[in-house]
Each structure stands twice: as C-alpha cells, then as structure tokens.
Amino acid sequence: MAIIGGGIAGLALAAELAELDGRLVERSGGARPELRIVLLERENQFAYHTTGRSIATFSESLGSPQMRAVTRASRTILDALGAESGTPLLRTRPIVWVADEEHLDRLNRLLTGNPALRAVDPAAAQTMCPVLRESVVARAAVERTAQDIDVDALQQQYRDRATAAGAVLRTAIGLETGTRDPDGSGWRLTTDRGELHAGRIVNAAGPWADAVAGRLGVTPAGLTNLRRTVAIVSAERIGPSWPLVMDVGEHFYFRPERGGLLVSPADETPSPPTDAVAVPRDVSLAVERATTATTLRLQRVRTSWAGLRTFAPDRNPIVGPDPRHEGIYWFAALGGTGIQTAPALARLAAAQLLDEPYEIPGLRLETLLPR
Ligand SMILES: Cc1cc2nc3c(=O)[nH]c(=O)nc-3n(C[C@H](O)[C@H](O)[C@H](O)COP(=O)(O)OP(=O)(O)OC[C@H]3O[C@@H](n4cnc5c(N)ncnc54)[C@H](O)[C@@H]3O)c2cc1C
C-alpha cells in the first residue's frame, strides 16, 4: 500500500495502519501476510506544508457537527498517546469567542447545542483577556476545554510508531504518474526516484490531493485551497496565559505566543497548490485588526507565514474508498481542523482499509465518502 503525502494525514495513517496490521497478523498466528506500507513525501522533510503551519489549536466548537464528533473522538486518542509516550500532547488554553453587535446571531448559532461553550458577558471576557477592547465584544462565550496541541511531538510520535511497526517512510520522493495494472492487481507508480508497485494508493496529498488524483487518472474531488496568514508581533505586557481570542465574524484571532502576540486576519484567499507565503497586505491586515481589537501597542512583526487549508465543497473531509476507481482511497480535505481530527480519522481509515470495524460516535460515515 502506498500513501502519498507526509503531512499529519499520511503520517497518522501510516502509524495506525502499520500497528493495526501488526495486531491482525499476530492474531492470525502468522497465517495472514504482513501488509507492506510505504509513504512517499515529495519534500525533504515531513510536515513541511500545511501541517507545519497550523496554529495548533484543539477546539470542539470548530467545523460541522460531524467534525465535532470526530474531534471528540480524537481527544481520547490524543490524551492516550500523550499518556503512553510520557509527553502530553495537549495543554489547556481556553478560547474566548467574541461577537460584535453585527455578529450576535453567529455567536448564538455557535452556542446552540454546544456543551463545550458557556455564554459570558463582555466583562468576564475582559477579565480573561484584559487588553480586549469593549467595541469588539457585545457578547462572548468561553470554551474552557480548548487546548494547544504539540504538533511537532504529535507528528514525530506518529513517525516513530509507523517505523517501529514496519512502515517505510520516505522523503524527497514525489509521485509523478500512476496507471492501473492491466490484470487489476494494483497500480504501477512512477516517481522522480524510480518505479514501484502498490496494491492500493492512499491520496493524502493535502493541497495537492486533486493534482495527485489527476496524475493517477482519477476524477478530482473539486477541492479548494484557501490561504491563511499568521504573524507573531512584538508587544509589551502580554500575559502568557491569556486565552485564544476568536472573532465569530471571522475577521481576526490572536493569542500569546513566545512572548509576543500571534495574530491572523482569518483570511481565506483561494490559491493553487503551492509553497504558500504570507503576502505583506495580509500581514498588515492581521496587525491592523489585532490593533483594533485590543488596547496593545503592537510593534515589530517578528515572523509571518501562510498555509493552505484545503476544503471539499461541503467543507467536510474526504475519507474513504473512491467509488469510481478501484484501489484508490482518499484521506484529504482536512480543512482548518486537520491536526485535531487526524487522530480519529486515521484510526477510522486504517480500520476501513483492513476491513475491521471502527465507529466514531455521532459520525455518519457517508458524510466523508468521496463524491
Ligand atoms: C494558518 C493555519 C492554521 C491552522 N490551524 C489549525 C488548528 O489550529 N487546528 C487544526 O486542527 N488544524 C489547523 N489547520 C489545518 C491543518 O494544518 C490541516 O488541516 C492539516 O495540516 C492538513 O494535513 P494534510 O496532511 O492533509 O496536508 P499537508 O500537511 O499539506 O501534507 C500533504 C503532503 O503531501 C505532499 N505531497 C503533495 N503532492 C505529492 C506528491 N506528488 N508526491 C509525494 N508527496 C506529495 C506535500 O509535500 C505535503 O507534505 C491550520 C492550517 C493553517 C494553514
């Protein structure tokens, strides 16, 4: 089996698949042949693209109700992975969701049926983040269970587990083309480092998932890549334990980071798949909006970056076998919640690929199917 892409999707799947296969081989007393798993990553390092550019938040309020179910399932896995390795992967940082007068309806929708959130008045929000300006908070909600995710430790842990369980993870090798064997036994793949044969292919190529489909002669999923910009700005009087402040109107978010303030204009600019860079206009917008939302005097932009969040038309991930193309499995379109949903989605994908049962409570599987 070949997995294309070494971001969080591909790495989590390689680990879950290799470990589950190992258990099944053991259970069969060695009668079942071991699955050979190879992951191909085009860059010289894993997690170089979207996975390395997230703001690493875990929130049970993001995405569709289906994605919230997946996020809750991931929480259990992240806690267990942290406990097993002795390195906690999550650290509590509440989110304060703020709405101005114009976006009160959005806050109400966010609060509806969401046990993770509690409505608070503007004064309570300001107690948690004393630099928040009154003008941006007509009403607020607090998510106390939100977390910062240690993405480096998470992806490293998946890499270690995948390798220990027998998967081969390769960097600096990009898929170029693939054709189905005439006898239907699998796929013949051409890479920039030679040819290989795979029974099945998992498309975990993030922003390039549709391009990879095209290289395999597979119908694309109609994905859109949206660029998002983040900057870290110097400022005085930053409280390291302040929450992440998220505007429900999707104009800004900010939180303390490495002694400065991490800011984003929550931009969504369509982009072809590429090595995304922050454009100065978007960085300025981030600083401008954080200046409007806080009483801070923001100073020098220390660093900035951008990444591509990849969405299917309905904004749910695409995880499942391609109904039109034998031997192709999709693990793509993780959107803006791929770090927090990958643990449960990878466990689900591994089970499906090995014909084993696995259920995520509250998730209707058809929501994820390639369409
Ligand atoms: C600014 C920003 C903030 C975010 N914040 C959060 C957050 O707080 N919480 C959260 O959960 N998520 C967040 N996300 C979303 C999250 O980062 C993504 O959903 C997730 O990283 C997607 O992972 P992926 O493995 O699908 O894609 P990627 O990490 O992009 O990996 C795909 C890989 O495929 C490789 N590839 C492509 N084509 C080929 C080929 N032909 N051959 C071999 N390899 C190939 C690429 O090189 C790449 O490494 C954020 C994203 C951004 C940009």
Short mmCIF file of C-alpha atoms and ligand atoms in Angstrom, two decimals:
data_model
loop_
_atom_site.label_atom_id
_atom_site.label_comp_id
_atom_site.label_asym_id
_atom_site.label_seq_id
_atom_site.Cartn_x
_atom_site.Cartn_y
_atom_site.Cartn_z
CA MET A 1 0.00 0.00 0.00
CA ALA A 2 1.39 3.42 -0.93
CA ILE A 3 0.44 6.56 0.99
CA ILE A 4 1.09 9.77 -0.95
CA GLY A 5 1.87 12.71 1.35
CA GLY A 6 3.76 13.07 4.63
CA GLY A 7 1.64 15.63 6.46
CA ILE A 8 -0.41 14.79 9.54
CA ALA A 9 -2.90 12.78 7.45
CA GLY A 10 -0.33 10.48 5.84
CA LEU A 11 1.80 10.09 8.97
CA ALA A 12 -1.12 9.34 11.30
CA LEU A 13 -2.49 6.83 8.82
CA ALA A 14 0.89 5.11 8.33
CA ALA A 15 1.16 4.59 12.10
CA GLU A 16 -2.43 3.42 12.63
CA LEU A 17 -2.34 1.13 9.61
CA ALA A 18 1.01 -0.49 10.46
CA GLU A 19 0.03 -1.02 14.10
CA LEU A 20 -3.41 -2.43 13.30
CA ASP A 21 -1.94 -4.72 10.64
CA GLY A 22 0.64 -5.95 13.15
CA ARG A 23 -2.12 -6.85 15.62
CA LEU A 24 -4.09 -8.67 12.90
CA VAL A 25 -1.02 -10.65 11.78
CA GLU A 26 -0.35 -11.61 15.38
CA ARG A 27 -3.97 -12.58 15.97
CA SER A 28 -3.83 -14.86 12.90
CA GLY A 29 -0.79 -16.65 14.32
CA GLY A 30 1.26 -15.52 11.33
CA ALA A 31 -1.18 -17.01 8.78
CA ARG A 32 -2.07 -13.55 7.49
CA PRO A 33 0.64 -11.98 5.29
CA GLU A 34 2.04 -8.70 6.56
CA LEU A 35 0.93 -5.57 4.67
CA ARG A 36 3.83 -3.61 3.18
CA ILE A 37 3.28 0.11 3.69
CA VAL A 38 5.33 2.83 2.04
CA LEU A 39 4.72 6.56 2.48
CA LEU A 40 6.06 8.92 -0.18
CA GLU A 41 6.71 12.58 0.70
CA ARG A 42 7.95 14.89 -2.03
CA GLU A 43 9.68 17.40 0.25
CA ASN A 44 12.97 16.82 2.07
CA GLN A 45 11.12 16.81 5.40
CA PHE A 46 7.76 15.65 6.71
CA ALA A 47 5.03 18.12 7.69
CA TYR A 48 6.62 20.94 5.67
CA HIS A 49 3.38 22.24 4.15
CA THR A 50 0.02 22.78 5.89
CA THR A 51 0.79 20.60 8.91
CA GLY A 52 3.84 22.67 9.80
CA ARG A 53 1.91 25.95 9.52
CA SER A 54 -1.14 25.48 11.72
CA ILE A 55 -1.80 27.40 14.92
CA ALA A 56 -2.19 24.05 16.67
CA THR A 57 -5.48 24.63 18.45
CA PHE A 58 -7.87 21.93 19.61
CA SER A 59 -11.46 23.18 19.77
CA GLU A 60 -14.69 21.23 20.00
CA SER A 61 -16.60 24.17 18.51
CA LEU A 62 -14.98 24.21 15.06
CA GLY A 63 -16.46 22.70 11.92
CA SER A 64 -19.71 20.87 11.23
CA PRO A 65 -21.48 18.74 13.89
CA GLN A 66 -19.93 15.74 12.12
CA MET A 67 -16.44 17.20 12.55
CA ARG A 68 -17.13 17.98 16.18
CA ALA A 69 -17.91 14.28 16.71
CA VAL A 70 -14.57 13.40 15.08
CA THR A 71 -12.79 15.99 17.23
CA ARG A 72 -14.24 14.49 20.43
CA ALA A 73 -13.03 11.04 19.35
CA SER A 74 -9.57 12.49 18.62
CA ARG A 75 -9.41 13.96 22.12
CA THR A 76 -9.47 10.48 23.66
CA ILE A 77 -6.71 9.34 21.30
CA LEU A 78 -4.53 12.43 21.88
CA ASP A 79 -4.82 12.01 25.65
CA ALA A 80 -3.90 8.32 25.37
CA LEU A 81 -0.95 8.96 23.00
CA GLY A 82 0.37 11.60 25.40
CA ALA A 83 0.00 9.30 28.40
CA GLU A 84 1.67 6.34 26.65
CA SER A 85 4.67 8.35 25.49
CA GLY A 86 5.03 10.35 28.71
CA THR A 87 4.91 13.57 26.64
CA PRO A 88 1.50 15.26 26.95
CA LEU A 89 0.34 16.42 23.53
CA LEU A 90 -2.27 18.87 24.82
CA ARG A 91 -2.06 21.89 27.10
CA THR A 92 -5.17 23.75 28.20
CA ARG A 93 -5.71 27.18 26.69
CA PRO A 94 -9.34 28.35 26.76
CA ILE A 95 -10.87 30.10 23.78
CA VAL A 96 -12.88 33.28 24.23
CA TRP A 97 -15.26 33.62 21.28
CA VAL A 98 -16.28 37.24 20.82
CA ALA A 99 -19.08 38.79 18.76
CA ASP A 100 -19.74 42.43 18.00
CA GLU A 101 -23.36 43.67 17.62
CA GLU A 102 -23.41 42.69 13.96
CA HIS A 103 -22.49 39.03 14.56
CA LEU A 104 -24.59 38.18 17.62
CA ASP A 105 -26.60 35.68 15.56
CA ARG A 106 -23.40 33.79 14.73
CA LEU A 107 -22.49 33.53 18.40
CA ASN A 108 -25.97 32.25 19.16
CA ARG A 109 -25.62 29.59 16.47
CA LEU A 110 -22.22 28.58 17.90
CA LEU A 111 -23.73 28.26 21.37
CA THR A 112 -26.72 26.19 20.24
CA GLY A 113 -26.33 22.55 21.28
CA ASN A 114 -22.65 23.08 22.10
CA PRO A 115 -21.87 21.79 25.61
CA ALA A 116 -18.24 22.95 25.26
CA LEU A 117 -19.32 26.61 25.36
CA ARG A 118 -20.68 28.87 28.09
CA ALA A 119 -22.07 32.34 27.30
CA VAL A 120 -20.43 35.14 29.30
CA ASP A 121 -20.84 38.90 29.43
CA PRO A 122 -18.17 41.24 27.99
CA ALA A 123 -16.77 41.96 31.46
CA ALA A 124 -15.99 38.27 32.02
CA ALA A 125 -14.27 38.08 28.62
CA GLN A 126 -12.18 41.12 29.54
CA THR A 127 -11.22 39.55 32.85
CA MET A 128 -9.74 36.62 30.91
CA CYS A 129 -8.06 38.89 28.34
CA PRO A 130 -7.63 42.37 29.87
CA VAL A 131 -6.49 44.03 26.61
CA LEU A 132 -9.69 43.19 24.74
CA ARG A 133 -11.47 46.35 23.59
CA GLU A 134 -15.12 46.81 24.52
CA SER A 135 -16.07 47.71 20.94
CA VAL A 136 -15.45 44.15 19.67
CA VAL A 137 -17.39 42.37 22.43
CA ALA A 138 -21.15 42.73 22.54
CA ARG A 139 -21.34 39.16 23.86
CA ALA A 140 -18.88 36.33 24.34
CA ALA A 141 -18.61 32.62 25.03
CA VAL A 142 -15.86 30.70 26.76
CA GLU A 143 -14.59 27.27 25.74
CA ARG A 144 -12.65 26.04 28.76
CA THR A 145 -11.79 22.63 27.30
CA ALA A 146 -9.83 24.05 24.34
CA GLN A 147 -6.16 23.09 24.10
CA ASP A 148 -2.87 23.88 22.40
CA ILE A 149 -1.61 20.81 20.51
CA ASP A 150 2.10 19.98 20.39
CA VAL A 151 2.10 19.31 16.63
CA ASP A 152 5.84 18.59 16.41
CA ALA A 153 5.60 15.94 19.12
CA LEU A 154 2.43 14.50 17.58
CA GLN A 155 3.84 14.07 14.08
CA GLN A 156 7.14 12.77 15.47
CA GLN A 157 5.25 10.25 17.54
CA TYR A 158 3.29 9.04 14.52
CA ARG A 159 6.56 8.74 12.55
CA ASP A 160 8.21 6.71 15.33
CA ARG A 161 5.21 4.45 15.72
CA ALA A 162 4.83 3.89 11.98
CA THR A 163 8.51 2.98 11.59
CA ALA A 164 8.53 0.75 14.68
CA ALA A 165 5.52 -1.12 13.27
CA GLY A 166 7.27 -1.73 9.93
CA ALA A 167 6.05 1.08 7.64
CA VAL A 168 8.65 2.67 5.36
CA LEU A 169 8.52 6.48 5.38
CA ARG A 170 10.44 8.20 2.58
CA THR A 171 11.15 11.87 1.94
CA ALA A 172 12.37 13.58 -1.24
CA ILE A 173 10.33 11.27 -3.47
CA GLY A 174 7.36 12.63 -5.39
CA LEU A 175 4.67 10.71 -7.21
CA GLU A 176 4.62 11.60 -10.90
CA THR A 177 2.14 9.24 -12.55
CA GLY A 178 0.30 6.03 -11.89
CA THR A 179 -1.58 3.55 -14.00
CA ARG A 180 -3.72 0.59 -13.09
CA ASP A 181 -2.18 -2.80 -13.87
CA PRO A 182 -3.92 -4.42 -16.84
CA ASP A 183 -4.56 -7.56 -14.71
CA GLY A 184 -6.19 -5.39 -11.98
CA SER A 185 -3.67 -6.43 -9.29
CA GLY A 186 -2.76 -2.89 -8.34
CA TRP A 187 -1.03 0.25 -9.50
CA ARG A 188 2.27 0.90 -11.23
CA LEU A 189 3.66 4.18 -9.91
CA THR A 190 6.32 6.39 -11.44
CA THR A 191 8.19 8.69 -9.07
CA ASP A 192 11.09 11.09 -9.57
CA ARG A 193 13.26 8.36 -7.97
CA GLY A 194 12.10 5.30 -9.93
CA GLU A 195 9.10 2.99 -10.21
CA LEU A 196 7.17 0.97 -7.68
CA HIS A 197 4.10 -1.22 -7.47
CA ALA A 198 1.29 -0.80 -4.95
CA GLY A 199 -1.87 -2.81 -4.41
CA ARG A 200 -3.70 0.28 -3.21
CA ILE A 201 -2.97 4.01 -3.03
CA VAL A 202 -4.00 6.47 -0.32
CA ASN A 203 -4.23 10.04 -1.51
CA ALA A 204 -3.12 12.13 1.50
CA ALA A 205 -1.54 14.92 -0.53
CA GLY A 206 -3.26 17.85 1.24
CA PRO A 207 -3.42 20.87 -1.10
CA TRP A 208 -2.20 18.64 -3.96
CA ALA A 209 -4.81 15.88 -3.49
CA ASP A 210 -6.68 16.84 -6.68
CA ALA A 211 -3.39 17.16 -8.59
CA VAL A 212 -2.35 13.69 -7.38
CA ALA A 213 -5.75 12.35 -8.46
CA GLY A 214 -5.09 13.85 -11.89
CA ARG A 215 -1.67 12.13 -12.06
CA LEU A 216 -3.41 8.80 -11.41
CA GLY A 217 -6.18 9.39 -13.94
CA VAL A 218 -8.66 9.60 -11.05
CA THR A 219 -11.59 12.06 -11.06
CA PRO A 220 -10.66 15.06 -8.86
CA ALA A 221 -12.81 15.90 -5.82
CA GLY A 222 -13.25 19.61 -6.64
CA LEU A 223 -11.06 20.81 -3.75
CA THR A 224 -10.34 24.46 -2.98
CA ASN A 225 -7.17 25.66 -1.25
CA LEU A 226 -7.61 28.77 0.89
CA ARG A 227 -4.53 30.66 2.07
CA ARG A 228 -4.42 31.73 5.72
CA THR A 229 -1.86 34.15 7.16
CA VAL A 230 -0.35 34.23 10.63
CA ALA A 231 2.18 36.63 12.17
CA ILE A 232 3.90 36.94 15.53
CA VAL A 233 4.19 40.54 16.64
CA SER A 234 6.24 42.04 19.47
CA ALA A 235 4.27 43.87 22.15
CA GLU A 236 4.65 44.71 25.80
CA ARG A 237 2.50 43.43 28.66
CA ILE A 238 1.47 40.15 27.02
CA GLY A 239 0.07 37.67 29.55
CA PRO A 240 1.34 34.18 28.65
CA SER A 241 -1.80 32.51 29.99
CA TRP A 242 -4.29 34.65 28.09
CA PRO A 243 -6.80 32.67 26.06
CA LEU A 244 -7.03 32.40 22.30
CA VAL A 245 -9.50 35.14 21.31
CA MET A 246 -11.55 34.22 18.24
CA ASP A 247 -13.88 36.62 16.45
CA VAL A 248 -17.03 34.76 15.39
CA GLY A 249 -17.27 37.21 12.48
CA GLU A 250 -14.01 35.62 11.21
CA HIS A 251 -12.08 38.88 10.98
CA PHE A 252 -9.30 38.07 13.45
CA TYR A 253 -7.90 35.81 16.10
CA PHE A 254 -4.98 36.31 18.48
CA ARG A 255 -3.23 34.69 21.42
CA PRO A 256 0.07 34.98 23.27
CA GLU A 257 2.97 33.19 21.58
CA ARG A 258 6.66 33.11 22.52
CA GLY A 259 6.48 36.40 24.43
CA GLY A 260 4.66 38.14 21.57
CA LEU A 261 1.16 38.10 20.08
CA LEU A 262 0.15 35.60 17.40
CA VAL A 263 -2.32 37.34 15.07
CA SER A 264 -4.29 36.34 11.99
CA PRO A 265 -6.86 38.17 9.86
CA ALA A 266 -8.60 34.77 9.40
CA ASP A 267 -8.12 35.26 5.66
CA GLU A 268 -9.34 32.75 3.07
CA THR A 269 -7.74 33.60 -0.25
CA PRO A 270 -8.13 30.96 -3.00
CA SER A 271 -4.78 29.62 -4.19
CA PRO A 272 -3.42 26.91 -6.45
CA PRO A 273 -1.43 24.24 -4.57
CA THR A 274 1.93 25.85 -3.85
CA ASP A 275 4.52 26.59 -1.14
CA ALA A 276 2.38 29.38 0.34
CA VAL A 277 3.97 32.61 1.55
CA ALA A 278 2.46 35.42 3.58
CA VAL A 279 1.82 38.48 1.44
CA PRO A 280 2.55 41.86 3.12
CA ARG A 281 -1.04 43.09 2.66
CA ASP A 282 -2.43 40.17 4.69
CA VAL A 283 0.21 40.57 7.41
CA SER A 284 -0.68 44.28 7.68
CA LEU A 285 -4.36 43.38 7.88
CA ALA A 286 -3.63 40.94 10.73
CA VAL A 287 -1.79 43.64 12.70
CA GLU A 288 -4.42 46.27 11.93
CA ARG A 289 -7.31 44.08 13.10
CA ALA A 290 -5.49 42.99 16.28
CA THR A 291 -4.74 46.66 16.97
CA THR A 292 -8.45 47.48 16.62
CA ALA A 293 -9.46 44.57 18.84
CA THR A 294 -7.00 45.23 21.69
CA THR A 295 -5.50 48.11 23.65
CA LEU A 296 -2.00 46.78 22.90
CA ARG A 297 0.61 48.85 21.07
CA LEU A 298 1.76 46.28 18.55
CA GLN A 299 5.35 46.78 17.44
CA ARG A 300 7.62 44.83 15.10
CA VAL A 301 6.41 41.81 13.08
CA ARG A 302 8.88 39.16 14.22
CA THR A 303 7.84 36.48 11.78
CA SER A 304 4.96 35.62 9.50
CA TRP A 305 3.84 32.65 7.45
CA ALA A 306 0.93 31.32 5.45
CA GLY A 307 -0.51 27.90 4.74
CA LEU A 308 -3.19 26.41 2.53
CA ARG A 309 -6.31 24.96 4.11
CA THR A 310 -7.93 22.51 1.71
CA PHE A 311 -11.70 22.17 1.55
CA ALA A 312 -14.21 19.96 -0.26
CA PRO A 313 -17.33 21.82 -1.45
CA ASP A 314 -19.26 20.85 1.74
CA ARG A 315 -16.23 21.60 3.98
CA ASN A 316 -16.19 18.06 5.41
CA PRO A 317 -13.08 15.88 4.96
CA ILE A 318 -12.98 13.21 2.29
CA VAL A 319 -12.03 9.91 3.88
CA GLY A 320 -12.95 6.63 2.17
CA PRO A 321 -12.58 4.41 -0.89
CA ASP A 322 -13.11 6.07 -4.26
CA PRO A 323 -16.37 4.62 -5.62
CA ARG A 324 -15.25 5.10 -9.24
CA HIS A 325 -11.63 3.97 -9.14
CA GLU A 326 -10.58 0.58 -7.77
CA GLY A 327 -7.68 0.68 -5.31
CA ILE A 328 -7.83 4.42 -4.56
CA TYR A 329 -8.56 5.65 -1.01
CA TRP A 330 -8.92 9.35 -0.14
CA PHE A 331 -7.68 10.97 3.08
CA ALA A 332 -7.88 14.63 2.13
CA ALA A 333 -9.71 17.97 2.52
CA LEU A 334 -8.96 18.25 6.23
CA GLY A 335 -9.70 21.98 6.04
CA GLY A 336 -8.92 24.09 9.10
CA THR A 337 -9.17 21.23 11.62
CA GLY A 338 -6.83 18.58 10.24
CA ILE A 339 -4.50 18.39 13.22
CA GLN A 340 -7.29 17.88 15.72
CA THR A 341 -9.30 15.46 13.56
CA ALA A 342 -6.47 13.37 12.02
CA PRO A 343 -6.06 11.04 15.04
CA ALA A 344 -9.63 9.69 14.87
CA LEU A 345 -9.88 9.88 11.07
CA ALA A 346 -6.61 7.91 10.69
CA ARG A 347 -7.90 5.22 13.04
CA LEU A 348 -11.12 5.05 11.02
CA ALA A 349 -9.23 4.92 7.69
CA ALA A 350 -6.87 2.18 8.93
CA ALA A 351 -9.84 0.07 10.05
CA GLN A 352 -11.64 0.57 6.73
CA LEU A 353 -8.52 -0.30 4.70
CA LEU A 354 -8.09 -3.52 6.69
CA ASP A 355 -11.81 -4.38 6.79
CA GLU A 356 -12.04 -4.02 10.56
CA PRO A 357 -14.89 -2.37 12.48
CA TYR A 358 -14.39 1.11 13.96
CA GLU A 359 -17.03 3.61 14.86
CA ILE A 360 -16.84 7.28 15.75
CA PRO A 361 -19.86 8.05 17.96
CA GLY A 362 -22.08 10.66 16.33
CA LEU A 363 -20.43 10.43 12.88
CA ARG A 364 -22.38 9.35 9.81
CA LEU A 365 -19.76 7.72 7.59
CA GLU A 366 -21.48 8.78 4.37
CA THR A 367 -20.60 12.40 5.25
CA LEU A 368 -16.95 11.61 4.49
CA LEU A 369 -17.27 9.49 1.35
CA PRO A 370 -15.62 10.70 -1.86
CA ARG A 371 -18.30 12.20 -4.03
C1 LIG B 1 -2.70 29.05 9.28
C2 LIG B 1 -3.32 27.71 9.56
C3 LIG B 1 -3.83 27.46 10.82
C4 LIG B 1 -4.38 26.20 11.12
N1 LIG B 1 -4.77 25.96 12.40
C5 LIG B 1 -5.23 24.73 12.74
C6 LIG B 1 -5.59 24.45 14.08
O1 LIG B 1 -5.49 25.31 14.96
N2 LIG B 1 -6.05 23.20 14.39
C7 LIG B 1 -6.17 22.22 13.43
O2 LIG B 1 -6.59 21.12 13.75
N3 LIG B 1 -5.84 22.47 12.14
C8 LIG B 1 -5.38 23.68 11.77
N4 LIG B 1 -5.03 23.96 10.48
C9 LIG B 1 -5.33 22.95 9.45
C10 LIG B 1 -4.31 21.82 9.43
O3 LIG B 1 -3.00 22.36 9.46
C11 LIG B 1 -4.52 20.98 8.15
O4 LIG B 1 -5.87 20.53 8.10
C12 LIG B 1 -3.62 19.74 8.11
O5 LIG B 1 -2.29 20.09 8.37
C13 LIG B 1 -3.69 19.07 6.73
O6 LIG B 1 -2.78 17.99 6.73
P1 LIG B 1 -2.51 17.15 5.42
O7 LIG B 1 -1.62 16.01 5.81
O8 LIG B 1 -3.80 16.83 4.75
O9 LIG B 1 -1.76 18.15 4.40
P2 LIG B 1 -0.22 18.60 4.35
O10 LIG B 1 0.33 18.83 5.70
O11 LIG B 1 -0.12 19.73 3.39
O12 LIG B 1 0.51 17.34 3.75
C14 LIG B 1 0.36 16.95 2.39
C15 LIG B 1 1.72 16.47 1.92
O13 LIG B 1 1.61 15.85 0.63
C16 LIG B 1 2.83 16.05 -0.05
N5 LIG B 1 2.65 15.82 -1.49
C17 LIG B 1 1.89 16.54 -2.34
N6 LIG B 1 1.99 16.06 -3.60
C18 LIG B 1 2.84 14.98 -3.53
C19 LIG B 1 3.34 14.07 -4.49
N7 LIG B 1 3.00 14.14 -5.80
N8 LIG B 1 4.19 13.08 -4.08
C20 LIG B 1 4.55 12.99 -2.75
N9 LIG B 1 4.10 13.85 -1.81
C21 LIG B 1 3.26 14.83 -2.18
C22 LIG B 1 3.16 17.50 0.28
O14 LIG B 1 4.53 17.79 0.07
C23 LIG B 1 2.72 17.61 1.74
O15 LIG B 1 3.80 17.43 2.65
C24 LIG B 1 -4.47 25.19 10.12
C25 LIG B 1 -3.95 25.45 8.85
C26 LIG B 1 -3.37 26.69 8.57
C27 LIG B 1 -2.81 26.93 7.20
#
